[in-house]
Coordinates of C-alpha atoms in Angstrom, one line a residue:
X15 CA 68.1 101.3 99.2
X16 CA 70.3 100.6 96.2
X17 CA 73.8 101.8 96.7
X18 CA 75.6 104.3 94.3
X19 CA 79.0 104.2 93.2
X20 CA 81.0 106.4 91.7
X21 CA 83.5 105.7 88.9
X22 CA 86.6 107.0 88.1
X23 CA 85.6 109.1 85.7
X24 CA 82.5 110.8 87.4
X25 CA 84.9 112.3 90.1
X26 CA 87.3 113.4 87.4
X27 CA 84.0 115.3 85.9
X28 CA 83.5 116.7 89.4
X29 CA 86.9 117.6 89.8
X30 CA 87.0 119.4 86.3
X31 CA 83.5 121.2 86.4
X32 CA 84.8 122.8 90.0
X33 CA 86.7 125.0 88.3
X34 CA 87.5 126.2 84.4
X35 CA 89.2 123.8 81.7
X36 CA 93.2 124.5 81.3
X37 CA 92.6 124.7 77.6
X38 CA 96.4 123.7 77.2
X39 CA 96.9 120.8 79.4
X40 CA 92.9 119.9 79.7
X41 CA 93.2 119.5 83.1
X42 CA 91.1 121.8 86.1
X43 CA 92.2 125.2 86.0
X44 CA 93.4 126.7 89.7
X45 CA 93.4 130.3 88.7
X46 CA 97.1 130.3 88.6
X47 CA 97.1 129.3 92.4
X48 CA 98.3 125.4 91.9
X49 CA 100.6 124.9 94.5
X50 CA 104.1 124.3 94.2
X51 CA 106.9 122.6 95.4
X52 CA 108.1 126.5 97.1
X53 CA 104.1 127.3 98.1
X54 CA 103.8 124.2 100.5
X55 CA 107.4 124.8 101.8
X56 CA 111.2 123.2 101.3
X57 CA 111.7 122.8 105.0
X58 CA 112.6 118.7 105.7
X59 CA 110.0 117.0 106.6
X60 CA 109.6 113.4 107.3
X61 CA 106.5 111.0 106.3
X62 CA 105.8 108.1 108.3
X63 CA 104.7 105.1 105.8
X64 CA 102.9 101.6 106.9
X65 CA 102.1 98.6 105.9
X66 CA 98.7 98.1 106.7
X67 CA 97.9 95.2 104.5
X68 CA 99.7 93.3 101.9
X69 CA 102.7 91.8 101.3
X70 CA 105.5 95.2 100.9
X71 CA 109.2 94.5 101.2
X72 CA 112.4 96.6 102.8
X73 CA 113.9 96.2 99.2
X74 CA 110.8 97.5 97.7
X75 CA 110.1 100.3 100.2
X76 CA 113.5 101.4 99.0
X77 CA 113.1 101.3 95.5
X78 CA 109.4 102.6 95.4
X79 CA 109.8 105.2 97.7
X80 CA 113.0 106.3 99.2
X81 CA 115.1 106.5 95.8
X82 CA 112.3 108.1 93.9
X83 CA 111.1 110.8 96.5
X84 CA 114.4 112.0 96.8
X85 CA 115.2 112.5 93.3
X86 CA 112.0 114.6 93.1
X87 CA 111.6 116.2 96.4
X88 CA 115.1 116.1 98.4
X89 CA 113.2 117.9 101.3
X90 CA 110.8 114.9 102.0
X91 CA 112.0 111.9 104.0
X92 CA 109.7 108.8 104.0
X93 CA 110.3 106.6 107.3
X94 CA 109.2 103.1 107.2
X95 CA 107.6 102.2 110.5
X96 CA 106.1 99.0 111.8
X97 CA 103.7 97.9 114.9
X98 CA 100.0 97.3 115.8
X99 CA 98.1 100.3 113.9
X100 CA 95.5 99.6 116.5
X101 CA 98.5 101.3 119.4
X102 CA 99.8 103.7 117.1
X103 CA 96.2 105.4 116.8
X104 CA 95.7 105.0 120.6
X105 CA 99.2 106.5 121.2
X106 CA 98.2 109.5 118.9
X107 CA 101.1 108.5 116.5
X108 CA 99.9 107.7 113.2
X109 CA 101.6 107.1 110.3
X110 CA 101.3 109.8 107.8
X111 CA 100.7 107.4 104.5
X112 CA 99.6 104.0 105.2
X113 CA 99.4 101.1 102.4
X114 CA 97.1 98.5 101.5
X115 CA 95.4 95.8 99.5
X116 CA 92.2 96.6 98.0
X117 CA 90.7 93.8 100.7
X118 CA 92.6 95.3 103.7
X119 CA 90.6 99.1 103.2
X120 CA 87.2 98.1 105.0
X121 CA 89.3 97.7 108.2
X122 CA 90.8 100.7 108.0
X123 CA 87.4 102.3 107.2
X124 CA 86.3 101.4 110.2
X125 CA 89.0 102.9 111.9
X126 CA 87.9 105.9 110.7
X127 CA 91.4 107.4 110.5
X128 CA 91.2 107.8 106.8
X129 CA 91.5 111.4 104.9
X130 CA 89.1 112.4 101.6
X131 CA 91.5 112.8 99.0
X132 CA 89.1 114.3 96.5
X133 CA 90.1 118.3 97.9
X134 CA 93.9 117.5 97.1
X135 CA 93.1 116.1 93.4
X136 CA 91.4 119.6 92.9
X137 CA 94.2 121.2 94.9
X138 CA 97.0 119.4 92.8
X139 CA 95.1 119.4 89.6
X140 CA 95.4 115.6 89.8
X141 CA 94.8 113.5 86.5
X142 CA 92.3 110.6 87.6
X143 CA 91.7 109.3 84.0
X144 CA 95.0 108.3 83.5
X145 CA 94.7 105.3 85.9
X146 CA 93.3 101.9 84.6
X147 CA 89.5 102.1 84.9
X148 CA 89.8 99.0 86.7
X149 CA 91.6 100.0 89.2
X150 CA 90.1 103.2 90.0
X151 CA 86.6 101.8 89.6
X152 CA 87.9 99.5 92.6
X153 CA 88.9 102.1 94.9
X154 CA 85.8 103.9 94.1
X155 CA 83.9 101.1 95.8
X156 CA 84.5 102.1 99.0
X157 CA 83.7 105.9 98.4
X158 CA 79.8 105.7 99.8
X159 CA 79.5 109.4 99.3
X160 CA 81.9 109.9 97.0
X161 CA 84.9 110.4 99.0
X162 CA 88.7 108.7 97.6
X163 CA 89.8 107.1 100.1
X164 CA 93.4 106.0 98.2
X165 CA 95.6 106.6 95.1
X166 CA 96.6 103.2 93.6
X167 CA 100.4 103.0 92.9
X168 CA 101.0 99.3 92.0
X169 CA 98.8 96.7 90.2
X170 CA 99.2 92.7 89.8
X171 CA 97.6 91.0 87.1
X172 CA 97.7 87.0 87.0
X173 CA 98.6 84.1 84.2
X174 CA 99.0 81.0 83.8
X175 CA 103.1 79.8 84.2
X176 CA 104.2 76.7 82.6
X177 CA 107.8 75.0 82.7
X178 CA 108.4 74.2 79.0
X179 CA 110.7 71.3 80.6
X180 CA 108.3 69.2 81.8
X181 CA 106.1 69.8 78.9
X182 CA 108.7 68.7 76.5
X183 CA 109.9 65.7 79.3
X184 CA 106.7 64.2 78.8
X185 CA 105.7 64.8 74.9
X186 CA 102.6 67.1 75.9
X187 CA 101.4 70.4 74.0
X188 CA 102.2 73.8 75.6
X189 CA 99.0 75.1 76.5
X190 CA 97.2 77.6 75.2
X191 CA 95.5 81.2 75.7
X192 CA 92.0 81.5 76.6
X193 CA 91.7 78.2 78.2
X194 CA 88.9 77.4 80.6
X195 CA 89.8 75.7 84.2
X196 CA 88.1 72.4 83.2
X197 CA 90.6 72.3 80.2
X198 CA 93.5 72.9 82.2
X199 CA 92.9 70.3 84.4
X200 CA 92.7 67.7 82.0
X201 CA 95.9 69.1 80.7
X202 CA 97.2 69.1 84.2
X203 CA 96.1 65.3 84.4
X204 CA 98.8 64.4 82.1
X205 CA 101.3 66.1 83.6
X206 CA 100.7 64.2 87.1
X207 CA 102.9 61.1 87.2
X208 CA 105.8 59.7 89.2
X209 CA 108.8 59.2 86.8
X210 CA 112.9 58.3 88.1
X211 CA 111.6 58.6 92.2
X212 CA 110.7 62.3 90.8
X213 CA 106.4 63.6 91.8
X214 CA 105.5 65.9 89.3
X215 CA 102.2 67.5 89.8
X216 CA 100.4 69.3 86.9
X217 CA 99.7 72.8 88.2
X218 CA 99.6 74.9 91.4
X219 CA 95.9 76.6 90.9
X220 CA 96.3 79.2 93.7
X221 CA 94.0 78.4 95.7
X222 CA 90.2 77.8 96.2
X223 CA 89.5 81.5 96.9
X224 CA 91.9 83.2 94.3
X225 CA 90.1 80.4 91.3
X226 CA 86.8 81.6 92.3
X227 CA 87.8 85.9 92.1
X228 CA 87.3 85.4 88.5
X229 CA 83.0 84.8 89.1
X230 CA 83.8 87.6 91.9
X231 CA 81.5 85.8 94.0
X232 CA 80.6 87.2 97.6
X233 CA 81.5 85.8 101.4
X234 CA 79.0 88.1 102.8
X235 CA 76.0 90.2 101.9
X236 CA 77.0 93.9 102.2
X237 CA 73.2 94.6 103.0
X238 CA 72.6 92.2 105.9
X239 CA 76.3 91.2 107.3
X240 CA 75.4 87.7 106.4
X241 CA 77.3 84.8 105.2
X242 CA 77.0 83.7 101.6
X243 CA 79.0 80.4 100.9
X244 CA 76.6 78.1 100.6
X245 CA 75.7 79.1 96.7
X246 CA 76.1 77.3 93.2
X247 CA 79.0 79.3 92.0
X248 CA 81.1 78.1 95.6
X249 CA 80.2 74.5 94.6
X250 CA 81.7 75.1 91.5
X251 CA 84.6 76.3 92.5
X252 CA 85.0 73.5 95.6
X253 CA 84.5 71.1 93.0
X254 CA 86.6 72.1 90.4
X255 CA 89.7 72.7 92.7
X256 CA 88.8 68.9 94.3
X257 CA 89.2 67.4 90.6
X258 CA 92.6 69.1 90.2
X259 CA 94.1 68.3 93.0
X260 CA 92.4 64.7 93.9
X261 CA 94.5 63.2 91.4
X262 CA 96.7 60.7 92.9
X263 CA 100.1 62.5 93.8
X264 CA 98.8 65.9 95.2
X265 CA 98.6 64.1 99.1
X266 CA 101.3 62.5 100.2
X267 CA 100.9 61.9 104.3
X268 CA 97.3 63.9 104.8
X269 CA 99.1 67.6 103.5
X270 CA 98.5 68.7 99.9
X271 CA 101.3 69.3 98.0
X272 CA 101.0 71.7 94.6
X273 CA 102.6 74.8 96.3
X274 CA 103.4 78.1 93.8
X275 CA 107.2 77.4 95.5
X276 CA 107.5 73.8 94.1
X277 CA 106.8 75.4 90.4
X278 CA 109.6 78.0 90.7
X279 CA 112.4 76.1 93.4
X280 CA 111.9 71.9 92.9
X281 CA 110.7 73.1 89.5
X282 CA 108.5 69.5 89.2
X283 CA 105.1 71.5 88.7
X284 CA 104.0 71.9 85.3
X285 CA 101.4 74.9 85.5
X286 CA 101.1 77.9 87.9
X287 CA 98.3 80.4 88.0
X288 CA 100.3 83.2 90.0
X289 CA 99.8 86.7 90.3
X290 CA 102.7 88.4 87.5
X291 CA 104.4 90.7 90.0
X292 CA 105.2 87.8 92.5
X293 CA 106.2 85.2 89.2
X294 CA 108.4 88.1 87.2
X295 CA 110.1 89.0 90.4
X296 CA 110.8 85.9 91.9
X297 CA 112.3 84.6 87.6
X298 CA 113.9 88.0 87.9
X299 CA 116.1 87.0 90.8
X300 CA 116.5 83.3 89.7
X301 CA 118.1 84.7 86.2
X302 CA 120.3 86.7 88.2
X303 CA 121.4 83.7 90.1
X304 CA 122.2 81.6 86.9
X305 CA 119.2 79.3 87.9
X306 CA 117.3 80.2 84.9
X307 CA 114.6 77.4 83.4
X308 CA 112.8 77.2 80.1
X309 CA 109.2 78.8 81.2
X310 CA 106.2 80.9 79.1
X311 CA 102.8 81.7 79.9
X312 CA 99.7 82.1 79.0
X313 CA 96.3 83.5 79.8
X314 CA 94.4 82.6 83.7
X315 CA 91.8 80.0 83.1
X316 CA 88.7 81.0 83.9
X317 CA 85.5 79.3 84.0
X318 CA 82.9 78.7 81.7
X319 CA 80.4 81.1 82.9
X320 CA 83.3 83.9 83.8
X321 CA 84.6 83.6 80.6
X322 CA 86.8 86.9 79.9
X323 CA 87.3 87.5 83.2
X324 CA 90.6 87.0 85.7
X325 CA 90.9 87.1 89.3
X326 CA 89.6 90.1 90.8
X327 CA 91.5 93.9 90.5
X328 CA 94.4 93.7 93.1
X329 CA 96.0 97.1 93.1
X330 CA 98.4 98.2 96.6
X331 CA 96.6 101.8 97.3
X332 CA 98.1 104.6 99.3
X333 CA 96.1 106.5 101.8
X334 CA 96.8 109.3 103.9
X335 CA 95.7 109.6 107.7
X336 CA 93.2 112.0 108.4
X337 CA 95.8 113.1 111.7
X338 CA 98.7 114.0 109.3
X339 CA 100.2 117.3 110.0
X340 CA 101.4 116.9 106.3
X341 CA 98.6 116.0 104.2
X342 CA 100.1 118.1 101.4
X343 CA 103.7 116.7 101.2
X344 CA 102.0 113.2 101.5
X345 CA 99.6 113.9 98.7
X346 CA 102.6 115.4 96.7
X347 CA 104.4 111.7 97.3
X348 CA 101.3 110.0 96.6
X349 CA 100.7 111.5 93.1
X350 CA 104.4 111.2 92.5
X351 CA 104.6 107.5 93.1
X352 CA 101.6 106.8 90.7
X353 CA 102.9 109.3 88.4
X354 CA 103.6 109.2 84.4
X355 CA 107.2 109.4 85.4
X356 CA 107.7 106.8 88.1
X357 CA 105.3 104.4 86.5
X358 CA 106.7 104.2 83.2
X359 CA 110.1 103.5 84.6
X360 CA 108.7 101.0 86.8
X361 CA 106.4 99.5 83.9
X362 CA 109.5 99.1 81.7
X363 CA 111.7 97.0 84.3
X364 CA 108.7 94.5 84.6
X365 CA 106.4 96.2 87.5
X366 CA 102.8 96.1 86.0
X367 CA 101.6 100.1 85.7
X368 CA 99.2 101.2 87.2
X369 CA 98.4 103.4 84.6
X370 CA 95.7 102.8 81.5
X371 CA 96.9 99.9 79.4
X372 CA 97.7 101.6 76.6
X373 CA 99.2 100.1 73.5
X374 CA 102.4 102.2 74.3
X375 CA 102.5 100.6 78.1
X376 CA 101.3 97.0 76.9
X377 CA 104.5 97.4 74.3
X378 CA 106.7 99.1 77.1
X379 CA 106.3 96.4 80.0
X380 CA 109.2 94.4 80.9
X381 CA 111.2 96.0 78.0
X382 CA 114.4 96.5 80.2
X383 CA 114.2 92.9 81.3
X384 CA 116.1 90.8 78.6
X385 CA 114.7 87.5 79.8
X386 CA 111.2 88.4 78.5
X387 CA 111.8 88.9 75.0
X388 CA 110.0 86.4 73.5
X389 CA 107.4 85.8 76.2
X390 CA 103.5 85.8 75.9
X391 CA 103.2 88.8 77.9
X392 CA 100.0 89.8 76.2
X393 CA 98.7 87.2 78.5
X394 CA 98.3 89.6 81.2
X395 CA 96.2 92.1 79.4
X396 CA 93.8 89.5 77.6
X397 CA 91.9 88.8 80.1
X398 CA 89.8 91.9 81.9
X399 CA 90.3 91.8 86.2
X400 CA 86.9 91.1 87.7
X401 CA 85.2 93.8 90.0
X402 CA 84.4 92.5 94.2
X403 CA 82.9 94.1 97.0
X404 CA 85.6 94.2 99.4
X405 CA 83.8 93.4 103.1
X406 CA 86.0 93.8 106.2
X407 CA 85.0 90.2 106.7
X408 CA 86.3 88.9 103.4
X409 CA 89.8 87.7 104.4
X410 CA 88.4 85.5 106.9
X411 CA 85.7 84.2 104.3
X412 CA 88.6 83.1 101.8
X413 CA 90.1 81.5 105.2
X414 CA 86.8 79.1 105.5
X415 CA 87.1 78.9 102.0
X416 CA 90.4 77.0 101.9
X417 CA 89.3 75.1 105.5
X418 CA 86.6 73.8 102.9
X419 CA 88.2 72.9 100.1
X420 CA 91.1 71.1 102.7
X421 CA 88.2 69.2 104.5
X422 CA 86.8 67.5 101.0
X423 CA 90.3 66.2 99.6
X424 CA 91.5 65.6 103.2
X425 CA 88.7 64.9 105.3
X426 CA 86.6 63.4 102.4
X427 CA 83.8 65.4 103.7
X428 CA 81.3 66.5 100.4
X429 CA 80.7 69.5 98.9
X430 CA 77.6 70.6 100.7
X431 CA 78.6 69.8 104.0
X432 CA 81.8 71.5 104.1
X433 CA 80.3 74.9 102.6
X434 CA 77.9 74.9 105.7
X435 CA 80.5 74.5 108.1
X436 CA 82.2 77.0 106.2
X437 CA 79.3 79.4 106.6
X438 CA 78.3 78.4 109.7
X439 CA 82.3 79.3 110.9
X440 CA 81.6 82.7 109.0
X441 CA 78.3 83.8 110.9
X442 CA 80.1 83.1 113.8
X443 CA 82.8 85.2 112.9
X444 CA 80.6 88.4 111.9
X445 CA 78.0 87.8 115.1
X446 CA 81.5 87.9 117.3
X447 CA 82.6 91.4 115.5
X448 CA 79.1 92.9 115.5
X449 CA 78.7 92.2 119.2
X450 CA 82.2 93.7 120.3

């Protein structure tokens, strides 16, 4: 049976036919009953938050969530806790918000601990076609009958870095937008020579698994739990990230060097395809330092065949636990956080919006950061973010992945064979989980 998904906009018609139009703000109509700030209550109450999955700082924590909840809503405290999930749910003490990456939902799916948050967009009166269509499209993904599982708060959206330096060191052109990955390897080519005792490598690609999210291939079939590695698009990819990274320079004592960190701290790699939030942050700090370099960007490569497409949506989602005793408070920070408010400030000191990429928001990003006057920022929003279906054995897939691509520029092992152990070592994998 062919599965049904539901786009962001088809639960914002839901929402909005439950109820009559607000003819002033367009937006669902509550009879008068809306809840506010005094209808849920002013008492102090205090939200657990978790990380579930992803990558979520102290620093950030702070400046996402306990800065800007109590400017709005002094009541609310927002606790960061840490720990096994798995012991928190068996101890009966689990968080009231928990955060993740679009691929770290499944698991929590099957923990079944996760509330529908389509009763509190009604509730709230809730905005859903404010968010980028992407994104929410995404998160719908996981709704099988329609449920919202998450409100996204934070997108990243990739490009291609180069170091202006090395470019100019060697008498090579700056490369361009809307390049293809076979084209930026034989830019990167150049760029890979030994010169004064110094390796410089052409470019850091990411990755095996994050160069093929842009033909948002599969690691498993969703229908029958099965493995699917062993395809023409994987070759592609295996091949292509061999060529880049088999030119003499990238192994140096069986390890492969061409790490994201060499392009930002040695500074002797001449291309990076990064995700933006991790590269603006990181030159962010460095300009704060004093360590600033001469650096642009342009748009990800893609291939050939996935022309016009980037590496797949990555948004951090926040979901509340069906066990809260404050689902309303929580839903209240939630819609906050991913507000108009919050997310233009955030937008305009270089945190990518999760909002629609307007004109206004592509012209507003970055704008309070002065080191990115002058940039190609466009690059991030020339090239659409492909669509995947998240499986809850996807992060171990991209694992095999990378075994796979290490086994044919270390091992010398060919392209065939190391996709089967690859999906041999994911069958494996799922018959272990299946039979738990």
């Amino acid at each position: 049976m062919k599965k049904k998904f539901v786009t962001a906009g088809v639960v914002l018609s839901m929402v909005l036919t439950s109820g009559c139009l607000n003819q002033k703000t367009g937006e669902p109509d509550t009879g008068g009953s809306r809840p506010t700030v005094a209808d849920i209550g002013t008492q102090p109450v205090t939200l657990k938050f978790m990380v579930a999955y992803g990558g979520f700082t102290d620093e950030e924590f702070q400046s996402y969530f306990v800065e800007q909840v109590n400017k709005k809503y002094p009541h609310i405290t927002v606790q960061k806790v840490s720990g096994k999930l798995e012991e928190l749910i068996t101890a009966g003490d689990v968080p009231d918000i928990l955060m993740a990456g679009l691929p770290g939902i499944p698991a929590l799916q099957e923990l079944k601990i996760i509330e529908d948050l389509n009763p509190y967009v009604k509730k709230f009166g809730t905005d859903l076609s404010k968010y980028d269509t992407v994104a929410m499209d995404s998160i719908q993904r996981f709704g099988d009958k329609g449920e919202l599982v998450a409100i996204p708060f934070r997108m990243n959206l990739p490009a291609l870095f180069y170091n202006k330096d090395i470019f100019d060191k060697f008498g090579i052109a700056y490369p361009k937008d809307g390049m293809t990955w076979d084209e930026t390897y034989q830019l990167s080519r150049q760029l890979t020579r030994n010169d004064g005792n110094t390796q410089y490598l052409g470019m850091s690609t990411g990755g095996a698994d994050r160069m093929a999210m842009g033909l948002t291939l599969p690691y498993v079939d969703k229908k029958t739990n099965e493995a699917r590695l062993e395809t023409d698009g994987w070759q592609r990819v295996l091949n292509q990230f061999y060529a880049i990274h088999s030119v003499p320079g990238y192994v140096k004592d069986g390890k492969m060097a061409g790490v994201y960190g060499m392009f930002l701290k040695e500074k002797v790699i001449g291309l990076s395809a990064y995700w933006g939030a991790d590269v603006i942050g990181d030159i962010d700090k460095l300009e704060k330092s004093g360590q600033s370099f001469n650096w642009d960007m342009v748009t990800l490569p893609t291939f050939e065949k996935g022309k016009g497409f980037a590496w797949q949506a990555e948004t951090h989602n926040l979901l509340i636990s069906a066990t809260s005793k404050h689902k309303d408070q929580a839903f209240q920070v939630l819609s906050y956080i991913a507000g108009d408010e919050v997310q233009k400030f955030f937008n305009k000191s270089g945190r990518m919006t999760i909002l629609k990429k307007t004109e206004e928001n592509k012209k507003e990003y970055g704008s309070e950061l002065t080191f990115l006057k002058g940039k190609n920022v466009s690059a991030f929003f020339a090239i659409q973010p492909g669509l995947h279906e998240h499986t809850k054995f996807d992060q171990k897939g991209r694992g095999f992945i990378n075994e796979a691509a290490n086994e044919m520029l270390l091992k010398g092992v060919d392209v065939n064979t190391a996709l089967r152990n690859a999906q041999e070592k994911l069958n494996k994998y799922i018959k272990e989980q299946t039979v738990k």
